[in-house]
mmCIF file of N, CA and C in Angstrom:
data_model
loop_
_atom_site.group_PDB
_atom_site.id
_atom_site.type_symbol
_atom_site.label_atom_id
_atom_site.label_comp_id
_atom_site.label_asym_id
_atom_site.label_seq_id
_atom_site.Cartn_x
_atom_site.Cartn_y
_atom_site.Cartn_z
ATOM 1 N N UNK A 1 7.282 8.530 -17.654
ATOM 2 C CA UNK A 1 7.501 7.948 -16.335
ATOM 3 C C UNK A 1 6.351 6.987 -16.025
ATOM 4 N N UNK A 2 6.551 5.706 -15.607
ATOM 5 C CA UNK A 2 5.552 5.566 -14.961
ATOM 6 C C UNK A 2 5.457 5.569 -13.390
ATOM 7 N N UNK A 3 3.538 5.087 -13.700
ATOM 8 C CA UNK A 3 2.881 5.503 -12.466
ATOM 9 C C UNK A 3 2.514 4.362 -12.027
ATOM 10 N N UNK A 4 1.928 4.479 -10.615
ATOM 11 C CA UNK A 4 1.805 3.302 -9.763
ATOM 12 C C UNK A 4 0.881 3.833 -7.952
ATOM 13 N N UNK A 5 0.212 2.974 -7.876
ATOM 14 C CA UNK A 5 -0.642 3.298 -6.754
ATOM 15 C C UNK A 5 0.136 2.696 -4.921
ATOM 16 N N UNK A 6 0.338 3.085 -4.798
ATOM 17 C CA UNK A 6 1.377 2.632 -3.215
ATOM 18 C C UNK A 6 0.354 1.926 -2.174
ATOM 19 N N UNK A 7 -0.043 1.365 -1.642
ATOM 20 C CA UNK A 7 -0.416 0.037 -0.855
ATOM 21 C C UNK A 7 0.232 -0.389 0.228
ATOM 22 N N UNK A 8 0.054 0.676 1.861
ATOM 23 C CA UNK A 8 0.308 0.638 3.465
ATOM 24 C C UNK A 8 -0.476 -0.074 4.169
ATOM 25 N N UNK A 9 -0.091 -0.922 4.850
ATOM 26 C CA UNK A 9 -0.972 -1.752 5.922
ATOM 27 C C UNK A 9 -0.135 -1.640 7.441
ATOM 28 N N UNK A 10 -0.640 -2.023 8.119
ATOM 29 C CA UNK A 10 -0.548 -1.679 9.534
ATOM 30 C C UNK A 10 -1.682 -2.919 10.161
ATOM 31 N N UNK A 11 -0.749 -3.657 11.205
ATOM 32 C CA UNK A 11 -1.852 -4.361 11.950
ATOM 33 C C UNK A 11 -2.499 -4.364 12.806
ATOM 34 N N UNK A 12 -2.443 -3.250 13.456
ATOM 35 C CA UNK A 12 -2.878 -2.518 15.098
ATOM 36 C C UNK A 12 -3.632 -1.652 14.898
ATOM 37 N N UNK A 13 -4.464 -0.738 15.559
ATOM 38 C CA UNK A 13 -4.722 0.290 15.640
ATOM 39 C C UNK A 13 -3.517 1.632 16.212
ATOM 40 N N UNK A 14 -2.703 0.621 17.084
ATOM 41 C CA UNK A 14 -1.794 1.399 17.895
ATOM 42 C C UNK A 14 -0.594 1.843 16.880
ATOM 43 N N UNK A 15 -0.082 0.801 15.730
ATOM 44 C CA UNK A 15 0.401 0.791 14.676
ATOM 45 C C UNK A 15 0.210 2.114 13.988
ATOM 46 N N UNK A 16 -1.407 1.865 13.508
ATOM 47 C CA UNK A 16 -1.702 2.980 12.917
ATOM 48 C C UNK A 16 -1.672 4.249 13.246
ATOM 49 N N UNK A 17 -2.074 4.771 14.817
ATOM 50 C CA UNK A 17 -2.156 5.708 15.117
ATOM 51 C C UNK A 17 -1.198 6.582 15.513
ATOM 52 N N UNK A 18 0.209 5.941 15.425
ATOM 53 C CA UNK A 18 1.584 6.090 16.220
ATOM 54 C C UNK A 18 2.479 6.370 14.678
ATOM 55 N N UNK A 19 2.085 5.807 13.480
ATOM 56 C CA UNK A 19 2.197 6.192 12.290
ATOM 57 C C UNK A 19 3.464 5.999 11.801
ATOM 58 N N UNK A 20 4.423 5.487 12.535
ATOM 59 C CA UNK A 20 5.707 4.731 12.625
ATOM 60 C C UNK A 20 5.580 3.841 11.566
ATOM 61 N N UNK A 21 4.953 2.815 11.348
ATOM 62 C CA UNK A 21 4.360 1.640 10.356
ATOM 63 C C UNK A 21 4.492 1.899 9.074
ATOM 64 N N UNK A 22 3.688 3.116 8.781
ATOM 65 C CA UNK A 22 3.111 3.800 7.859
ATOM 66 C C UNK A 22 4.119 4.245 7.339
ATOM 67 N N UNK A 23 4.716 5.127 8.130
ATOM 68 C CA UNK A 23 5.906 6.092 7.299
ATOM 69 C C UNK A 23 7.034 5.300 7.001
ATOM 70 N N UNK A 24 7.429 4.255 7.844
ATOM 71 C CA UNK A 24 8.755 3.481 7.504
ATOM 72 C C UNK A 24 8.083 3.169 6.085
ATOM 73 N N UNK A 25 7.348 2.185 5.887
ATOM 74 C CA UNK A 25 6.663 2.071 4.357
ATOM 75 C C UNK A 25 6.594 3.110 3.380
ATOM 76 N N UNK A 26 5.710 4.141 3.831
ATOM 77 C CA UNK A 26 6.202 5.648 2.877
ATOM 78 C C UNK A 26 7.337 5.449 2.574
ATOM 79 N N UNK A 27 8.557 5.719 3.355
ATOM 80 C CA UNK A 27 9.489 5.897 2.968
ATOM 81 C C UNK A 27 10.373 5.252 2.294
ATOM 82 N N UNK A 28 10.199 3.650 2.394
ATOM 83 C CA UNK A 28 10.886 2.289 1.409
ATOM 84 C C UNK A 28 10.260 2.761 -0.173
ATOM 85 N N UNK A 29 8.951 2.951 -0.096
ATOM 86 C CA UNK A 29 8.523 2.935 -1.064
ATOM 87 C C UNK A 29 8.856 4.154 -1.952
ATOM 88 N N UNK A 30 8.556 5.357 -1.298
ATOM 89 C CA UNK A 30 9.805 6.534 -2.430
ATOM 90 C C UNK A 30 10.881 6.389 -2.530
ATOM 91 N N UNK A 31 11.523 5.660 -2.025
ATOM 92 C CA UNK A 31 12.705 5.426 -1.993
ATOM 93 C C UNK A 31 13.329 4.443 -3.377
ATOM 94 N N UNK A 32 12.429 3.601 -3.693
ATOM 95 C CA UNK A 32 12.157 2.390 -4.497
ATOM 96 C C UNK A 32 11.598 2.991 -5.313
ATOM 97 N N UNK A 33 10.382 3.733 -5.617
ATOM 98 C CA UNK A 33 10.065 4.509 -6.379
ATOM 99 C C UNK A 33 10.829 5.447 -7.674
ATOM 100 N N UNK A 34 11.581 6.373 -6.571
ATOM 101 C CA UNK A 34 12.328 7.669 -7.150
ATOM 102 C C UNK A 34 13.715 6.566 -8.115
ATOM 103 N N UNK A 35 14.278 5.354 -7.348
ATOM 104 C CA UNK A 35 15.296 4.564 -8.101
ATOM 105 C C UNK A 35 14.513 3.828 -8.897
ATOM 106 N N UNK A 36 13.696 3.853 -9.156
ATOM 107 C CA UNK A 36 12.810 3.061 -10.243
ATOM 108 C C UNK A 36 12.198 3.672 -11.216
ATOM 109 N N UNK A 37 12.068 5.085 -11.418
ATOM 110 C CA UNK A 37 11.659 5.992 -11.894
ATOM 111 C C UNK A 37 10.118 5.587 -12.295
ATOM 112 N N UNK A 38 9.614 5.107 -11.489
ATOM 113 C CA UNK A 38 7.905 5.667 -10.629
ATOM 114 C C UNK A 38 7.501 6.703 -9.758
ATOM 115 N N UNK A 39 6.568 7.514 -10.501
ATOM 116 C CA UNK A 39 5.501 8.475 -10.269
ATOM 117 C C UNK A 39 4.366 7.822 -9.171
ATOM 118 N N UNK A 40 4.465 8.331 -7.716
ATOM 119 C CA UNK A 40 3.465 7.047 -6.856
ATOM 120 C C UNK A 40 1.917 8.432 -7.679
ATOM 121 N N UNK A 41 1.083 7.822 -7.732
ATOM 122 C CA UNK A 41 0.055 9.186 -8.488
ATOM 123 C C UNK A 41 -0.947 8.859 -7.045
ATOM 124 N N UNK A 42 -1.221 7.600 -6.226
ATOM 125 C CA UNK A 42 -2.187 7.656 -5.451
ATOM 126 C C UNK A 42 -1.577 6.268 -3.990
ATOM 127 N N UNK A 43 -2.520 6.752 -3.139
ATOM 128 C CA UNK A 43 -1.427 6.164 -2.139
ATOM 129 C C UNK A 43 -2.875 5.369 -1.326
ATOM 130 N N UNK A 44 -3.283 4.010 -0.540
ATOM 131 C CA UNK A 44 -4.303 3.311 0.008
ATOM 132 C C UNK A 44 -3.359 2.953 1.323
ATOM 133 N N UNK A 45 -4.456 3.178 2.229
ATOM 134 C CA UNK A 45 -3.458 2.583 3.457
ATOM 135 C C UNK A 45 -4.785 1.607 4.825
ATOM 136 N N UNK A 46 -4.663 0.700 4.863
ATOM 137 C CA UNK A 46 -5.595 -0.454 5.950
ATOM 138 C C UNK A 46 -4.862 0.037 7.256
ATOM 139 N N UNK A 47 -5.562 -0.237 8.429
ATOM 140 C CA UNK A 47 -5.297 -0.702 9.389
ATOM 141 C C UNK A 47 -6.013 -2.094 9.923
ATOM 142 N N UNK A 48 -5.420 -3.560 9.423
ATOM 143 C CA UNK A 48 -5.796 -4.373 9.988
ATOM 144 C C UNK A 48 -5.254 -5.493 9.892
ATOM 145 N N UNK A 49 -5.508 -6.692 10.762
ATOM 146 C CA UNK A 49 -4.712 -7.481 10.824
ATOM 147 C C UNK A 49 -4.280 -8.361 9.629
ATOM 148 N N UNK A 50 -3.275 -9.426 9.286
ATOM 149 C CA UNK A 50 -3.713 -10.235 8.087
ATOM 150 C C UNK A 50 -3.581 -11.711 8.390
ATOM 151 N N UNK A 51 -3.946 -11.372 9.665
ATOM 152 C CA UNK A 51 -4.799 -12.747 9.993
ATOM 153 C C UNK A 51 -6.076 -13.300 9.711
ATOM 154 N N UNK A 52 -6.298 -14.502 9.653
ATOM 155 C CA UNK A 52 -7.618 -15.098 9.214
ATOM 156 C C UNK A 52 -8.287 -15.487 7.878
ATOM 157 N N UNK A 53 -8.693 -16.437 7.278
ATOM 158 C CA UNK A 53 -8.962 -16.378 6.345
ATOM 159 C C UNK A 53 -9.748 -15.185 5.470
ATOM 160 N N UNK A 54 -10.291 -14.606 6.056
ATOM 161 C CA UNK A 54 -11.398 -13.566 5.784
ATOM 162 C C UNK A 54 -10.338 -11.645 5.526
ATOM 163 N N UNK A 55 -8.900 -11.868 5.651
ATOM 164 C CA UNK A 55 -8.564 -11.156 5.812
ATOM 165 C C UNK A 55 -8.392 -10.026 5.111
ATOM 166 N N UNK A 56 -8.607 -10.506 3.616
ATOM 167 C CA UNK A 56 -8.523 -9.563 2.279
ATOM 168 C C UNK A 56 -10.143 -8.745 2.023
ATOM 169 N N UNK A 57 -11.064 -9.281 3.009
ATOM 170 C CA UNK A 57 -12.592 -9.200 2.997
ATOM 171 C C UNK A 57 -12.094 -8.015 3.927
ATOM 172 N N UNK A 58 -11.644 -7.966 4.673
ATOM 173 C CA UNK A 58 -11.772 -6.580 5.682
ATOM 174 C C UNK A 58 -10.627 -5.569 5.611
ATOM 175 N N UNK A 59 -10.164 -5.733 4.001
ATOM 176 C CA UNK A 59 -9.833 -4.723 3.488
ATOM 177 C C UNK A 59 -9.802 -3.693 2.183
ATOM 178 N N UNK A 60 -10.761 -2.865 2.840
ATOM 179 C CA UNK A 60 -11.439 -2.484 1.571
ATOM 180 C C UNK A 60 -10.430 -1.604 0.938
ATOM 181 N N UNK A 61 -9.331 -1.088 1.448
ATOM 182 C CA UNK A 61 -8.553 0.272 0.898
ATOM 183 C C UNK A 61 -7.192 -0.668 -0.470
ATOM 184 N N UNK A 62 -6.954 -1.972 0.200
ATOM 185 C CA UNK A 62 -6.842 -2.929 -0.932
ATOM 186 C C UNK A 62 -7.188 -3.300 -1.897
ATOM 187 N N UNK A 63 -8.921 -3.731 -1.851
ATOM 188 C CA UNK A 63 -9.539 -3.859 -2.754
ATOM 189 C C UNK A 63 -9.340 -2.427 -3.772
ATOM 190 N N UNK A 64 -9.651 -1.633 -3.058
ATOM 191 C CA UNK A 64 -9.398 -0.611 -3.943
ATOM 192 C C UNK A 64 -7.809 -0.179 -4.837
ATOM 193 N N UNK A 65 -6.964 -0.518 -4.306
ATOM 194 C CA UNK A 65 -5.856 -0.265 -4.642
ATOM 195 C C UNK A 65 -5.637 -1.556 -6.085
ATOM 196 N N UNK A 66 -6.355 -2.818 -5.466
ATOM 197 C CA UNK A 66 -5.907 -3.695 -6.650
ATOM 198 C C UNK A 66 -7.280 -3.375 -8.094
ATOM 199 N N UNK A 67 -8.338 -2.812 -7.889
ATOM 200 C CA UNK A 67 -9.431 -2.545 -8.606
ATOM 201 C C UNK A 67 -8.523 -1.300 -9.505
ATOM 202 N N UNK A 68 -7.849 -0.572 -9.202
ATOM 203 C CA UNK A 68 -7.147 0.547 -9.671
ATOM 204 C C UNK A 68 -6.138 -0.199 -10.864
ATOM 205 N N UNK A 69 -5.462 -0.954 -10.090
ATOM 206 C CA UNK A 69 -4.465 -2.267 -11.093
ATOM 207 C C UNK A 69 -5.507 -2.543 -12.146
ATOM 208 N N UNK A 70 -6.519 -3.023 -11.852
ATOM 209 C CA UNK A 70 -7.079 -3.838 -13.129
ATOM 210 C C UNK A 70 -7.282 -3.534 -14.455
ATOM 211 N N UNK A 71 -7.511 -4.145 -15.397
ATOM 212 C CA UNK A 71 -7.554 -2.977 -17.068
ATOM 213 C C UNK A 71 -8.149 -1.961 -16.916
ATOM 214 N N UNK A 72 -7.847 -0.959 -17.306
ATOM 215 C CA UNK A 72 -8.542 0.298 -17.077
ATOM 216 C C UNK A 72 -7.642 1.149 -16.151
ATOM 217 N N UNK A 73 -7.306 0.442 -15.369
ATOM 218 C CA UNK A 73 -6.769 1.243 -14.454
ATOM 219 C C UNK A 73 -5.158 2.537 -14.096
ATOM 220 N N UNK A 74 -4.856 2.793 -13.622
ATOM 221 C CA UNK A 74 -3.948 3.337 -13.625
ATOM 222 C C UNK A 74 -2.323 2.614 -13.604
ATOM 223 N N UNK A 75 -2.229 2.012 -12.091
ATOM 224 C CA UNK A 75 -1.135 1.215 -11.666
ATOM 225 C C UNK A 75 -0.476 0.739 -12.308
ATOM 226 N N UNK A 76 0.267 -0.134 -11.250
ATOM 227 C CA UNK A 76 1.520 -1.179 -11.929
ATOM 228 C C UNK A 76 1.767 -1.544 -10.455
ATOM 229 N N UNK A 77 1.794 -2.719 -10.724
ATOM 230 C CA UNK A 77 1.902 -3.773 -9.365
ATOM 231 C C UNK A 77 3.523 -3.850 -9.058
ATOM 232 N N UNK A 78 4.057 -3.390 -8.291
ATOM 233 C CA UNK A 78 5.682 -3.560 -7.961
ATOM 234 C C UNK A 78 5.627 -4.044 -6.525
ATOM 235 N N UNK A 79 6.828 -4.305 -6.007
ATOM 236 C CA UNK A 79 7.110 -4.293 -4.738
ATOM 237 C C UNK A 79 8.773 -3.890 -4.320
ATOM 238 N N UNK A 80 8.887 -2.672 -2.990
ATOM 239 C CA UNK A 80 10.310 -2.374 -3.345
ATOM 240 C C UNK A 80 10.614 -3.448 -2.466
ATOM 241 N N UNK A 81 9.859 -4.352 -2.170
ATOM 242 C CA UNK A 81 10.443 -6.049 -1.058
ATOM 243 C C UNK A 81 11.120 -7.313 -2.157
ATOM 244 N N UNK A 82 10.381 -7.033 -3.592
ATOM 245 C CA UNK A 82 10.794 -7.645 -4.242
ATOM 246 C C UNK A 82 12.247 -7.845 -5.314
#
């Protein structure tokens, strides 16, 4: 099977904390997952906007999620949007 690291963003705090955001995403994504026969093994989730040029800078749970992608790493870059 493979595996793959899952990648939630949210642009609010209110977003985040209300968790609506989050879970609709959870849920596309097992959803896309389980018909794709991907194992999610680890899951990163931001709360912030993706506005501004600077916007990938103030997210570190990204960085981490794509550092995971890189050789070595675990992942596999999908999207169930794609």
């Amino acid at each position: 099977m493979t595996r793959a690291v899952a990648y939630y963003r949210v642009s609010t705090q209110r977003q985040g904390r209300s968790g609506l955001g989050i879970e609709a995403q959870r849920a596309a994504v097992a959803r896309f997952a389980e018909a794709e026969g991907i194992a999610i093994i680890q899951e990163f989730i931001d709360v912030e906007t993706g506005k501004g040029s600077d916007a990938l800078d103030r997210r570190p749970q990204l960085a981490a999620a794509l550092a995971d992608k890189m050789p070595g790493g675990r992942g596999q870059a999908r999207s169930p949007l794609s």
